PDB file of C-alpha atoms in Angstrom:
ATOM      1  CA  MET A   1     -62.408  68.082  42.499  1.00 50.00           C
ATOM      2  CA  GLU A   2     -62.493  64.684  40.809  1.00 47.00           C
ATOM      3  CA  ASN A   3     -60.805  61.626  42.261  1.00 55.00           C
ATOM      4  CA  GLN A   4     -58.193  59.727  40.301  1.00 58.00           C
ATOM      5  CA  LYS A   5     -58.614  56.093  39.360  1.00 52.00           C
ATOM      6  CA  PRO A   6     -58.152  53.552  42.167  1.00 55.00           C
ATOM      7  CA  LEU A   7     -54.969  51.604  42.831  1.00 54.00           C
ATOM      8  CA  GLN A   8     -56.299  48.169  43.618  1.00 44.00           C
ATOM      9  CA  ASN A   9     -54.802  44.735  44.216  1.00 40.00           C
ATOM     10  CA  GLY A  10     -57.923  43.484  45.970  1.00 33.00           C
ATOM     11  CA  ASN A  11     -61.448  44.504  46.879  1.00 32.00           C
ATOM     12  CA  ASN A  12     -62.394  47.703  48.679  1.00 32.00           C
ATOM     13  CA  VAL A  13     -63.627  47.125  52.226  1.00 28.00           C
ATOM     14  CA  ALA A  14     -66.952  48.527  53.335  1.00 30.00           C
ATOM     15  CA  GLY A  15     -66.976  51.092  56.142  1.00 32.00           C
ATOM     16  CA  ASP A  16     -68.988  51.003  59.359  1.00 32.00           C
ATOM     17  CA  ASP A  17     -70.705  53.700  61.397  1.00 37.00           C
ATOM     18  CA  ARG A  18     -67.362  55.462  61.907  1.00 48.00           C
ATOM     19  CA  SER A  19     -67.134  56.356  58.220  1.00 44.00           C
ATOM     20  CA  ARG A  20     -68.817  56.481  54.856  1.00 50.00           C
ATOM     21  CA  VAL A  21     -70.542  53.204  54.061  1.00 47.00           C
ATOM     22  CA  GLY A  22     -68.895  51.377  51.168  1.00 52.00           C
ATOM     23  CA  ASP A  23     -65.678  53.386  51.193  1.00 83.00           C
ATOM     24  CA  GLY A  24     -62.307  51.677  51.310  1.00 94.00           C
ATOM     25  CA  SER A  25     -58.881  53.154  51.961  1.00 97.00           C
ATOM     26  CA  ALA A  26     -57.719  56.292  50.180  1.00 98.00           C
ATOM     27  CA  LEU A  27     -54.834  58.753  49.991  1.00 98.00           C
ATOM     28  CA  ILE A  28     -55.690  62.459  50.107  1.00 98.00           C
ATOM     29  CA  PHE A  29     -53.031  65.016  49.190  1.00 98.00           C
ATOM     30  CA  LEU A  30     -53.541  67.886  51.627  1.00 98.00           C
ATOM     31  CA  GLY A  31     -50.548  69.771  50.244  1.00 98.00           C
ATOM     32  CA  THR A  32     -48.158  69.377  47.313  1.00 98.00           C
ATOM     33  CA  GLY A  33     -46.104  72.565  47.476  1.00 98.00           C
ATOM     34  CA  CYS A  34     -42.728  73.707  48.712  1.00 97.00           C
ATOM     35  CA  SER A  35     -42.049  75.280  52.121  1.00 97.00           C
ATOM     36  CA  SER A  36     -42.999  78.783  50.948  1.00 96.00           C
ATOM     37  CA  ALA A  37     -46.068  77.347  49.184  1.00 97.00           C
ATOM     38  CA  VAL A  38     -47.602  78.478  45.886  1.00 97.00           C
ATOM     39  CA  PRO A  39     -48.430  81.193  44.944  1.00 97.00           C
ATOM     40  CA  ASN A  40     -45.098  82.801  45.711  1.00 96.00           C
ATOM     41  CA  ALA A  41     -45.914  85.963  47.647  1.00 95.00           C
ATOM     42  CA  MET A  42     -43.264  88.021  45.827  1.00 96.00           C
ATOM     43  CA  CYS A  43     -44.918  87.260  42.502  1.00 96.00           C
ATOM     44  CA  LEU A  44     -48.046  88.989  43.811  1.00 95.00           C
ATOM     45  CA  ILE A  45     -46.648  91.935  45.771  1.00 95.00           C
ATOM     46  CA  GLN A  46     -43.874  92.735  43.289  1.00 96.00           C
ATOM     47  CA  PRO A  47     -45.217  91.266  40.030  1.00 94.00           C
ATOM     48  CA  SER A  48     -42.925  90.850  37.076  1.00 93.00           C
ATOM     49  CA  ASP A  49     -43.721  92.019  33.552  1.00 93.00           C
ATOM     50  CA  PRO A  50     -45.252  89.836  32.245  1.00 93.00           C
ATOM     51  CA  PRO A  51     -46.609  88.486  35.545  1.00 94.00           C
ATOM     52  CA  CYS A  52     -45.901  84.936  36.743  1.00 95.00           C
ATOM     53  CA  HIS A  53     -48.511  82.802  34.978  1.00 94.00           C
ATOM     54  CA  VAL A  54     -48.794  80.232  37.784  1.00 96.00           C
ATOM     55  CA  CYS A  55     -48.951  82.629  40.713  1.00 96.00           C
ATOM     56  CA  SER A  56     -51.212  85.207  39.085  1.00 94.00           C
ATOM     57  CA  GLN A  57     -53.913  82.543  38.704  1.00 93.00           C
ATOM     58  CA  SER A  58     -54.476  82.760  42.466  1.00 90.00           C
ATOM     59  CA  LEU A  59     -55.933  86.255  42.002  1.00 88.00           C
ATOM     60  CA  SER A  60     -58.786  85.006  39.837  1.00 91.00           C
ATOM     61  CA  ILE A  61     -59.259  81.281  40.591  1.00 95.00           C
ATOM     62  CA  PRO A  62     -60.393  80.037  44.033  1.00 94.00           C
ATOM     63  CA  PRO A  63     -57.830  77.678  45.621  1.00 92.00           C
ATOM     64  CA  GLU A  64     -60.141  74.660  45.539  1.00 92.00           C
ATOM     65  CA  HIS A  65     -60.405  75.046  41.757  1.00 95.00           C
ATOM     66  CA  ASN A  66     -56.785  76.006  41.138  1.00 97.00           C
ATOM     67  CA  PRO A  67     -54.432  73.013  40.731  1.00 97.00           C
ATOM     68  CA  ASN A  68     -51.478  75.418  40.898  1.00 97.00           C
ATOM     69  CA  TYR A  69     -52.387  76.508  44.448  1.00 97.00           C
ATOM     70  CA  ARG A  70     -50.118  74.420  46.664  1.00 98.00           C
ATOM     71  CA  CYS A  71     -49.878  74.233  50.451  1.00 98.00           C
ATOM     72  CA  ASN A  72     -47.036  72.572  52.368  1.00 98.00           C
ATOM     73  CA  THR A  73     -46.584  68.884  51.577  1.00 98.00           C
ATOM     74  CA  SER A  74     -48.855  66.662  53.658  1.00 98.00           C
ATOM     75  CA  LEU A  75     -50.633  63.371  53.057  1.00 98.00           C
ATOM     76  CA  LEU A  76     -53.809  62.112  54.742  1.00 98.00           C
ATOM     77  CA  ILE A  77     -54.156  58.326  54.775  1.00 98.00           C
ATOM     78  CA  ASP A  78     -57.764  57.199  55.179  1.00 98.00           C
ATOM     79  CA  TYR A  79     -57.039  53.620  56.249  1.00 98.00           C
ATOM     80  CA  CYS A  80     -59.897  51.136  56.203  1.00 95.00           C
ATOM     81  CA  SER A  81     -58.832  48.007  58.065  1.00 90.00           C
ATOM     82  CA  THR A  82     -60.183  44.499  57.481  1.00 86.00           C
ATOM     83  CA  ASN A  83     -62.943  45.039  60.068  1.00 87.00           C
ATOM     84  CA  GLY A  84     -64.260  48.014  58.119  1.00 90.00           C
ATOM     85  CA  MET A  85     -63.126  50.621  60.639  1.00 93.00           C
ATOM     86  CA  HIS A  86     -61.600  53.819  59.250  1.00 96.00           C
ATOM     87  CA  ASN A  87     -58.593  55.486  60.829  1.00 97.00           C
ATOM     88  CA  TYR A  88     -57.112  58.789  59.664  1.00 98.00           C
ATOM     89  CA  ILE A  89     -53.346  59.168  59.660  1.00 98.00           C
ATOM     90  CA  ILE A  90     -51.632  62.385  58.608  1.00 98.00           C
ATOM     91  CA  ILE A  91     -48.020  62.701  57.501  1.00 98.00           C
ATOM     92  CA  ASP A  92     -46.648  66.129  58.498  1.00 98.00           C
ATOM     93  CA  VAL A  93     -48.505  69.179  59.795  1.00 98.00           C
ATOM     94  CA  GLY A  94     -46.767  72.227  58.388  1.00 98.00           C
ATOM     95  CA  LYS A  95     -47.332  75.972  58.295  1.00 98.00           C
ATOM     96  CA  THR A  96     -50.501  75.666  56.202  1.00 98.00           C
ATOM     97  CA  PHE A  97     -52.148  72.882  58.251  1.00 98.00           C
ATOM     98  CA  LYS A  98     -55.248  74.774  59.396  1.00 97.00           C
ATOM     99  CA  GLU A  99     -55.933  76.018  55.874  1.00 97.00           C
ATOM    100  CA  GLN A 100     -55.695  72.424  54.650  1.00 98.00           C
ATOM    101  CA  VAL A 101     -58.140  71.265  57.323  1.00 98.00           C
ATOM    102  CA  LEU A 102     -60.689  73.940  56.454  1.00 97.00           C
ATOM    103  CA  ARG A 103     -60.437  73.249  52.735  1.00 97.00           C
ATOM    104  CA  TRP A 104     -59.920  69.504  52.366  1.00 97.00           C
ATOM    105  CA  PHE A 105     -61.179  67.884  55.581  1.00 97.00           C
ATOM    106  CA  THR A 106     -64.532  69.503  54.920  1.00 96.00           C
ATOM    107  CA  PHE A 107     -64.515  68.642  51.201  1.00 96.00           C
ATOM    108  CA  HIS A 108     -63.585  64.981  51.746  1.00 97.00           C
ATOM    109  CA  LYS A 109     -65.584  64.666  54.999  1.00 96.00           C
ATOM    110  CA  ILE A 110     -62.629  63.757  57.208  1.00 97.00           C
ATOM    111  CA  PRO A 111     -63.975  63.788  60.797  1.00 96.00           C
ATOM    112  CA  ARG A 112     -60.752  63.637  62.852  1.00 97.00           C
ATOM    113  CA  ILE A 113     -57.076  62.669  63.013  1.00 98.00           C
ATOM    114  CA  ASP A 114     -56.216  59.402  64.752  1.00 98.00           C
ATOM    115  CA  SER A 115     -52.421  59.476  64.330  1.00 98.00           C
ATOM    116  CA  ILE A 116     -49.692  61.846  63.161  1.00 98.00           C
ATOM    117  CA  VAL A 117     -46.412  60.789  61.527  1.00 98.00           C
ATOM    118  CA  LEU A 118     -43.593  63.297  61.085  1.00 98.00           C
ATOM    119  CA  THR A 119     -40.867  63.103  58.457  1.00 98.00           C
ATOM    120  CA  HIS A 120     -38.593  65.687  60.119  1.00 98.00           C
ATOM    121  CA  GLU A 121     -38.617  68.848  62.220  1.00 98.00           C
ATOM    122  CA  HIS A 122     -38.455  71.621  59.620  1.00 98.00           C
ATOM    123  CA  ALA A 123     -41.077  74.364  59.721  1.00 97.00           C
ATOM    124  CA  ASP A 124     -43.077  73.010  56.771  1.00 98.00           C
ATOM    125  CA  ALA A 125     -43.524  69.708  58.617  1.00 98.00           C
ATOM    126  CA  VAL A 126     -44.228  70.722  62.237  1.00 98.00           C
ATOM    127  CA  LEU A 127     -45.382  74.341  62.617  1.00 98.00           C
ATOM    128  CA  GLY A 128     -49.027  73.246  62.468  1.00 98.00           C
ATOM    129  CA  LEU A 129     -48.724  71.177  65.640  1.00 98.00           C
ATOM    130  CA  ASP A 130     -50.322  73.888  67.781  1.00 96.00           C
ATOM    131  CA  ASP A 131     -53.413  73.738  65.542  1.00 97.00           C
ATOM    132  CA  ILE A 132     -53.965  70.018  66.118  1.00 97.00           C
ATOM    133  CA  ARG A 133     -56.360  71.165  68.834  1.00 95.00           C
ATOM    134  CA  VAL A 134     -58.790  72.391  66.137  1.00 95.00           C
ATOM    135  CA  VAL A 135     -59.425  68.756  65.132  1.00 96.00           C
ATOM    136  CA  GLN A 136     -59.654  67.478  68.722  1.00 95.00           C
ATOM    137  CA  PRO A 137     -62.713  67.525  70.989  1.00 92.00           C
ATOM    138  CA  HIS A 138     -63.014  70.774  72.931  1.00 91.00           C
ATOM    139  CA  SER A 139     -62.031  70.582  76.590  1.00 86.00           C
ATOM    140  CA  PRO A 140     -61.056  73.700  78.549  1.00 86.00           C
ATOM    141  CA  THR A 141     -59.212  71.438  81.001  1.00 84.00           C
ATOM    142  CA  ASN A 142     -57.484  69.329  78.295  1.00 87.00           C
ATOM    143  CA  ASP A 143     -59.302  66.248  79.581  1.00 85.00           C
ATOM    144  CA  ILE A 144     -59.347  64.342  76.276  1.00 91.00           C
ATOM    145  CA  ASP A 145     -57.569  61.337  74.795  1.00 93.00           C
ATOM    146  CA  PRO A 146     -54.289  62.481  73.208  1.00 95.00           C
ATOM    147  CA  THR A 147     -53.509  61.931  69.533  1.00 97.00           C
ATOM    148  CA  ALA A 148     -50.583  59.568  68.912  1.00 98.00           C
ATOM    149  CA  ILE A 149     -47.654  61.214  67.132  1.00 98.00           C
ATOM    150  CA  TYR A 150     -44.666  59.289  65.745  1.00 98.00           C
ATOM    151  CA  LEU A 151     -41.290  61.004  65.309  1.00 98.00           C
ATOM    152  CA  THR A 152     -37.557  60.493  65.725  1.00 98.00           C
ATOM    153  CA  GLN A 153     -35.705  61.504  68.860  1.00 98.00           C
ATOM    154  CA  TYR A 154     -34.019  64.323  66.946  1.00 98.00           C
ATOM    155  CA  THR A 155     -37.395  65.684  65.869  1.00 98.00           C
ATOM    156  CA  MET A 156     -38.760  65.182  69.392  1.00 98.00           C
ATOM    157  CA  ASP A 157     -35.948  67.276  70.884  1.00 97.00           C
ATOM    158  CA  SER A 158     -36.484  70.039  68.332  1.00 98.00           C
ATOM    159  CA  VAL A 159     -40.251  70.118  68.816  1.00 97.00           C
ATOM    160  CA  ALA A 160     -39.857  70.149  72.615  1.00 96.00           C
ATOM    161  CA  SER A 161     -37.677  73.248  72.397  1.00 96.00           C
ATOM    162  CA  ARG A 162     -40.155  75.083  70.141  1.00 96.00           C
ATOM    163  CA  PHE A 163     -43.414  73.838  71.662  1.00 96.00           C
ATOM    164  CA  PRO A 164     -42.604  73.114  75.325  1.00 94.00           C
ATOM    165  CA  TYR A 165     -46.262  73.508  76.307  1.00 92.00           C
ATOM    166  CA  LEU A 166     -47.216  70.632  73.977  1.00 95.00           C
ATOM    167  CA  VAL A 167     -44.864  68.163  75.660  1.00 93.00           C
ATOM    168  CA  GLN A 168     -45.265  69.353  79.254  1.00 78.00           C
ATOM    169  CA  LYS A 169     -46.753  66.582  81.381  1.00 74.00           C
ATOM    170  CA  LYS A 170     -47.724  68.485  84.529  1.00 73.00           C
ATOM    171  CA  LEU A 171     -48.482  72.088  85.301  1.00 71.00           C
ATOM    172  CA  ARG A 172     -46.041  73.978  87.467  1.00 72.00           C
ATOM    173  CA  GLU A 173     -47.306  75.240  90.799  1.00 70.00           C
ATOM    174  CA  GLY A 174     -49.482  78.282  90.171  1.00 69.00           C
ATOM    175  CA  GLN A 175     -49.611  77.739  86.409  1.00 73.00           C
ATOM    176  CA  GLU A 176     -53.017  78.298  84.824  1.00 71.00           C
ATOM    177  CA  VAL A 177     -54.658  75.642  82.670  1.00 74.00           C
ATOM    178  CA  ARG A 178     -54.717  76.675  79.009  1.00 79.00           C
ATOM    179  CA  ARG A 179     -56.251  74.658  76.205  1.00 83.00           C
ATOM    180  CA  VAL A 180     -53.538  73.108  74.032  1.00 90.00           C
ATOM    181  CA  ALA A 181     -53.313  70.155  71.663  1.00 92.00           C
ATOM    182  CA  GLN A 182     -53.074  66.853  73.507  1.00 93.00           C
ATOM    183  CA  LEU A 183     -50.425  64.589  71.974  1.00 96.00           C
ATOM    184  CA  ASP A 184     -49.038  61.183  72.860  1.00 96.00           C
ATOM    185  CA  TRP A 185     -45.366  61.364  71.799  1.00 97.00           C
ATOM    186  CA  ARG A 186     -43.962  58.073  70.454  1.00 97.00           C
ATOM    187  CA  VAL A 187     -40.325  57.979  69.385  1.00 98.00           C
ATOM    188  CA  ILE A 188     -39.397  55.859  66.335  1.00 98.00           C
ATOM    189  CA  GLU A 189     -36.012  54.953  64.901  1.00 96.00           C
ATOM    190  CA  GLU A 190     -34.381  55.943  61.606  1.00 95.00           C
ATOM    191  CA  ASP A 191     -34.146  52.322  60.512  1.00 94.00           C
ATOM    192  CA  TYR A 192     -36.027  50.453  57.781  1.00 93.00           C
ATOM    193  CA  ASP A 193     -35.608  47.252  59.809  1.00 95.00           C
ATOM    194  CA  LYS A 194     -37.608  48.756  62.696  1.00 97.00           C
ATOM    195  CA  PRO A 195     -41.161  49.364  61.499  1.00 98.00           C
ATOM    196  CA  PHE A 196     -43.926  50.790  63.677  1.00 98.00           C
ATOM    197  CA  VAL A 197     -47.712  50.650  63.586  1.00 98.00           C
ATOM    198  CA  ALA A 198     -49.873  53.785  63.608  1.00 98.00           C
ATOM    199  CA  SER A 199     -53.642  53.304  63.894  1.00 97.00           C
ATOM    200  CA  GLY A 200     -53.357  49.738  62.608  1.00 96.00           C
ATOM    201  CA  LEU A 201     -51.179  50.515  59.565  1.00 97.00           C
ATOM    202  CA  LYS A 202     -47.546  49.399  59.472  1.00 98.00           C
ATOM    203  CA  PHE A 203     -44.952  51.964  58.450  1.00 98.00           C
ATOM    204  CA  ILE A 204     -41.352  51.250  57.463  1.00 98.00           C
ATOM    205  CA  PRO A 205     -39.046  54.267  57.997  1.00 98.00           C
ATOM    206  CA  LEU A 206     -37.006  55.222  54.932  1.00 98.00           C
ATOM    207  CA  PRO A 207     -33.999  57.372  55.916  1.00 98.00           C
ATOM    208  CA  VAL A 208     -32.912  59.694  53.088  1.00 98.00           C
ATOM    209  CA  MET A 209     -30.528  62.614  52.806  1.00 98.00           C
ATOM    210  CA  HIS A 210     -32.131  66.066  52.863  1.00 98.00           C
ATOM    211  CA  GLY A 211     -28.829  67.769  52.152  1.00 97.00           C
ATOM    212  CA  GLU A 212     -25.626  65.954  53.047  1.00 97.00           C
ATOM    213  CA  ASP A 213     -25.817  67.131  56.677  1.00 97.00           C
ATOM    214  CA  TYR A 214     -29.380  66.030  57.450  1.00 97.00           C
ATOM    215  CA  ILE A 215     -31.394  62.799  57.582  1.00 97.00           C
ATOM    216  CA  CYS A 216     -35.104  62.990  56.827  1.00 98.00           C
ATOM    217  CA  LEU A 217     -37.574  60.113  56.860  1.00 98.00           C
ATOM    218  CA  GLY A 218     -39.810  58.849  54.128  1.00 98.00           C
ATOM    219  CA  PHE A 219     -42.211  55.998  54.793  1.00 98.00           C
ATOM    220  CA  LEU A 220     -43.197  52.746  53.112  1.00 98.00           C
ATOM    221  CA  PHE A 221     -46.669  51.426  53.905  1.00 98.00           C
ATOM    222  CA  GLY A 222     -49.369  49.121  52.557  1.00 97.00           C
ATOM    223  CA  GLU A 223     -49.622  45.336  52.264  1.00 95.00           C
ATOM    224  CA  LYS A 224     -51.962  44.970  49.268  1.00 96.00           C
ATOM    225  CA  SER A 225     -50.537  48.032  47.517  1.00 97.00           C
ATOM    226  CA  LYS A 226     -47.004  49.185  48.355  1.00 98.00           C
ATOM    227  CA  VAL A 227     -46.714  52.951  48.703  1.00 98.00           C
ATOM    228  CA  ALA A 228     -43.609  55.011  49.473  1.00 98.00           C
ATOM    229  CA  TYR A 229     -43.908  58.654  50.531  1.00 98.00           C
ATOM    230  CA  ILE A 230     -40.674  60.673  50.303  1.00 98.00           C
ATOM    231  CA  SER A 231     -41.265  64.410  50.507  1.00 98.00           C
ATOM    232  CA  ASP A 232     -37.802  65.837  51.262  1.00 98.00           C
ATOM    233  CA  VAL A 233     -34.790  64.190  49.657  1.00 98.00           C
ATOM    234  CA  SER A 234     -31.611  65.151  47.832  1.00 98.00           C
ATOM    235  CA  ARG A 235     -30.020  61.686  47.772  1.00 98.00           C
ATOM    236  CA  PHE A 236     -31.039  58.091  48.448  1.00 98.00           C
ATOM    237  CA  PRO A 237     -28.676  55.996  50.587  1.00 97.00           C
ATOM    238  CA  SER A 238     -28.118  52.727  48.765  1.00 97.00           C
ATOM    239  CA  ASN A 239     -29.853  50.637  51.448  1.00 97.00           C
ATOM    240  CA  THR A 240     -32.971  52.795  51.337  1.00 98.00           C
ATOM    241  CA  GLU A 241     -33.115  52.729  47.555  1.00 98.00           C
ATOM    242  CA  TYR A 242     -32.820  48.927  47.632  1.00 97.00           C
ATOM    243  CA  VAL A 243     -35.874  48.678  49.925  1.00 97.00           C
ATOM    244  CA  ILE A 244     -38.125  50.532  47.452  1.00 98.00           C
ATOM    245  CA  SER A 245     -36.657  49.403  44.114  1.00 98.00           C
ATOM    246  CA  LYS A 246     -38.096  46.905  41.677  1.00 97.00           C
ATOM    247  CA  SER A 247     -34.629  45.332  41.486  1.00 96.00           C
ATOM    248  CA  GLY A 248     -34.422  45.257  45.294  1.00 95.00           C
ATOM    249  CA  ARG A 249     -37.217  44.233  47.649  1.00 96.00           C
ATOM    250  CA  GLY A 250     -39.907  44.580  45.016  1.00 95.00           C
ATOM    251  CA  GLN A 251     -41.738  47.082  42.842  1.00 97.00           C
ATOM    252  CA  LEU A 252     -43.787  49.851  44.402  1.00 98.00           C
ATOM    253  CA  ASP A 253     -47.364  50.361  43.307  1.00 98.00           C
ATOM    254  CA  LEU A 254     -47.006  54.077  44.004  1.00 98.00           C
ATOM    255  CA  LEU A 255     -44.048  56.342  44.739  1.00 98.00           C
ATOM    256  CA  ILE A 256     -44.826  59.853  46.002  1.00 98.00           C
ATOM    257  CA  LEU A 257     -41.628  61.828  45.493  1.00 98.00           C
ATOM    258  CA  ASP A 258     -40.014  65.222  46.017  1.00 98.00           C
ATOM    259  CA  CYS A 259     -39.567  67.534  42.991  1.00 98.00           C
ATOM    260  CA  LEU A 260     -38.684  71.166  43.756  1.00 98.00           C
ATOM    261  CA  TYR A 261     -37.677  72.888  40.503  1.00 98.00           C
ATOM    262  CA  LYS A 262     -38.208  72.057  36.836  1.00 96.00           C
ATOM    263  CA  LYS A 263     -34.573  72.545  35.825  1.00 96.00           C
ATOM    264  CA  GLY A 264     -31.111  72.310  37.325  1.00 96.00           C
ATOM    265  CA  SER A 265     -30.335  70.867  40.741  1.00 94.00           C
ATOM    266  CA  HIS A 266     -30.624  71.828  44.406  1.00 95.00           C
ATOM    267  CA  ASN A 267     -28.537  71.012  47.466  1.00 97.00           C
ATOM    268  CA  VAL A 268     -31.362  69.716  49.680  1.00 97.00           C
ATOM    269  CA  HIS A 269     -34.108  68.600  47.273  1.00 97.00           C
ATOM    270  CA  LEU A 270     -34.492  66.634  44.080  1.00 98.00           C
ATOM    271  CA  CYS A 271     -35.394  68.662  41.014  1.00 98.00           C
ATOM    272  CA  LEU A 272     -37.154  67.257  37.958  1.00 98.00           C
ATOM    273  CA  PRO A 273     -34.009  65.889  36.190  1.00 98.00           C
ATOM    274  CA  GLN A 274     -32.895  64.036  39.336  1.00 98.00           C
ATOM    275  CA  THR A 275     -36.457  62.957  40.163  1.00 98.00           C
ATOM    276  CA  LEU A 276     -36.900  61.356  36.749  1.00 98.00           C
ATOM    277  CA  ASP A 277     -33.503  59.660  37.026  1.00 98.00           C
ATOM    278  CA  ALA A 278     -34.551  58.250  40.406  1.00 98.00           C
ATOM    279  CA  LEU A 279     -37.819  56.968  38.937  1.00 98.00           C
ATOM    280  CA  LYS A 280     -35.927  55.098  36.221  1.00 98.00           C
ATOM    281  CA  ARG A 281     -33.722  53.448  38.868  1.00 98.00           C
ATOM    282  CA  ILE A 282     -36.504  52.641  41.346  1.00 98.00           C
ATOM    283  CA  CYS A 283     -39.060  51.778  38.649  1.00 98.00           C
ATOM    284  CA  PRO A 284     -42.407  52.073  40.470  1.00 98.00           C
ATOM    285  CA  LYS A 285     -45.609  51.243  38.650  1.00 98.00           C
ATOM    286  CA  ARG A 286     -46.774  54.801  39.186  1.00 98.00           C
ATOM    287  CA  ALA A 287     -45.350  58.037  40.612  1.00 98.00           C
ATOM    288  CA  LEU A 288     -46.847  61.301  41.829  1.00 98.00           C
ATOM    289  CA  LEU A 289     -44.621  64.319  42.386  1.00 98.00           C
ATOM    290  CA  ILE A 290     -44.902  66.753  45.297  1.00 98.00           C
ATOM    291  CA  GLY A 291     -43.043  69.687  46.829  1.00 98.00           C
ATOM    292  CA  MET A 292     -43.222  71.841  43.690  1.00 98.00           C
ATOM    293  CA  THR A 293     -42.527  75.560  43.429  1.00 98.00           C
ATOM    294  CA  HIS A 294     -44.224  77.953  41.014  1.00 97.00           C
ATOM    295  CA  ASP A 295     -41.879  76.629  38.318  1.00 96.00           C
ATOM    296  CA  PHE A 296     -44.528  74.026  37.538  1.00 98.00           C
ATOM    297  CA  ASP A 297     -47.809  74.537  35.726  1.00 97.00           C
ATOM    298  CA  GLN A 298     -50.131  71.624  36.485  1.00 96.00           C
ATOM    299  CA  HIS A 299     -51.695  71.301  33.048  1.00 95.00           C
ATOM    300  CA  LYS A 300     -48.730  72.051  30.807  1.00 97.00           C
ATOM    301  CA  ASP A 301     -46.158  70.031  32.743  1.00 98.00           C
ATOM    302  CA  ASN A 302     -48.417  67.024  33.181  1.00 98.00           C
ATOM    303  CA  GLU A 303     -48.704  66.884  29.401  1.00 97.00           C
ATOM    304  CA  VAL A 304     -44.906  66.799  29.171  1.00 97.00           C
ATOM    305  CA  LEU A 305     -44.735  64.155  31.887  1.00 98.00           C
ATOM    306  CA  MET A 306     -47.300  62.050  30.052  1.00 98.00           C
ATOM    307  CA  GLU A 307     -44.998  61.941  27.034  1.00 97.00           C
ATOM    308  CA  TRP A 308     -42.108  60.899  29.301  1.00 98.00           C
ATOM    309  CA  SER A 309     -44.341  58.226  30.866  1.00 98.00           C
ATOM    310  CA  GLU A 310     -45.218  56.720  27.504  1.00 97.00           C
ATOM    311  CA  ARG A 311     -41.563  56.690  26.510  1.00 97.00           C
ATOM    312  CA  GLU A 312     -40.208  55.210  29.764  1.00 97.00           C
ATOM    313  CA  GLY A 313     -43.104  52.954  30.774  1.00 97.00           C
ATOM    314  CA  ILE A 314     -43.554  54.558  34.214  1.00 97.00           C
ATOM    315  CA  HIS A 315     -46.728  56.573  34.773  1.00 98.00           C
ATOM    316  CA  VAL A 316     -45.768  59.881  36.429  1.00 98.00           C
ATOM    317  CA  GLN A 317     -47.749  63.064  37.034  1.00 98.00           C
ATOM    318  CA  LEU A 318     -47.715  66.086  39.312  1.00 98.00           C
ATOM    319  CA  ALA A 319     -50.018  65.619  42.297  1.00 98.00           C
ATOM    320  CA  ARG A 320     -52.322  68.469  43.292  1.00 98.00           C
ATOM    321  CA  ASP A 321     -53.837  69.668  46.544  1.00 98.00           C
ATOM    322  CA  GLY A 322     -57.109  67.877  47.268  1.00 97.00           C
ATOM    323  CA  LEU A 323     -56.340  64.899  45.042  1.00 98.00           C
ATOM    324  CA  LYS A 324     -57.928  61.707  46.404  1.00 97.00           C
ATOM    325  CA  ILE A 325     -56.784  58.270  45.267  1.00 97.00           C
ATOM    326  CA  PRO A 326     -58.731  55.188  46.360  1.00 97.00           C
ATOM    327  CA  ILE A 327     -56.254  52.411  47.132  1.00 97.00           C
ATOM    328  CA  ASP A 328     -56.228  48.986  48.772  1.00 96.00           C
ATOM    329  CA  LEU A 329     -53.787  49.038  51.660  1.00 96.00           C
TER     330      LEU A 329
END
């Protein structure tokens, strides 16, 4: 899997003994697919005639070589601070988290997770929380340093009801010790004026509508290069759009944005027509699309998007699982 060209507004910072010497910061796309992921299981167990071109590729092409194989949306930020230390921050740990670890942590030599940031509490963002233990040191008595996890109170309440053993502080009398992920729960607010710092990197919450009855968070991060990650959105509140717009607080170097279907519209996600309209309003220097269904063919649709990019002056492409982008943060 080849890396894409760097996004740089400065010089890369050399690593120390905690990471690869000479490496700077990078973004690694662990997953770029919708909640049900791609391939769509129904396309394989009840194939159409002719079969789905995108999904049928999974029967003959290994996932690591198939750009149309998409796990749940998740981004790994390899953040190299000014002292050369690398910290690894992951946004969302969905249903396919362990598969993503086995495939892409090993490929990109990611040794651990230092912090977790959650966008919301839907299954494709949190159902991998139990498997965080697979990237933590082994301790049968859970005597390890917990991993910091940042989430809203609403998400905290939901996670606590589904994973009570992950938030339990003390064992009940007579309760046996069982190995579980050790997490340090840190509640954040749904407010772009209340940033937080995870593993040395500042994040600005970006509240967006994920359906008219639900607020999801995106995140703005990076000082040298401004990056916004918005994985689940159907509408931008005006204040949030102002924060990330060229005509507002300043142009983004990279916008990573939701795009579910190629045509039409959807009640809780942007589809390609609305995504492209949003890009024209926000006007980032570059955009990468995530959250795609099997509607999208990586090669064919990126050619179409390249034509749109040349016409509109905004470089946009579909991201793919395993994509690594060096970037100065």
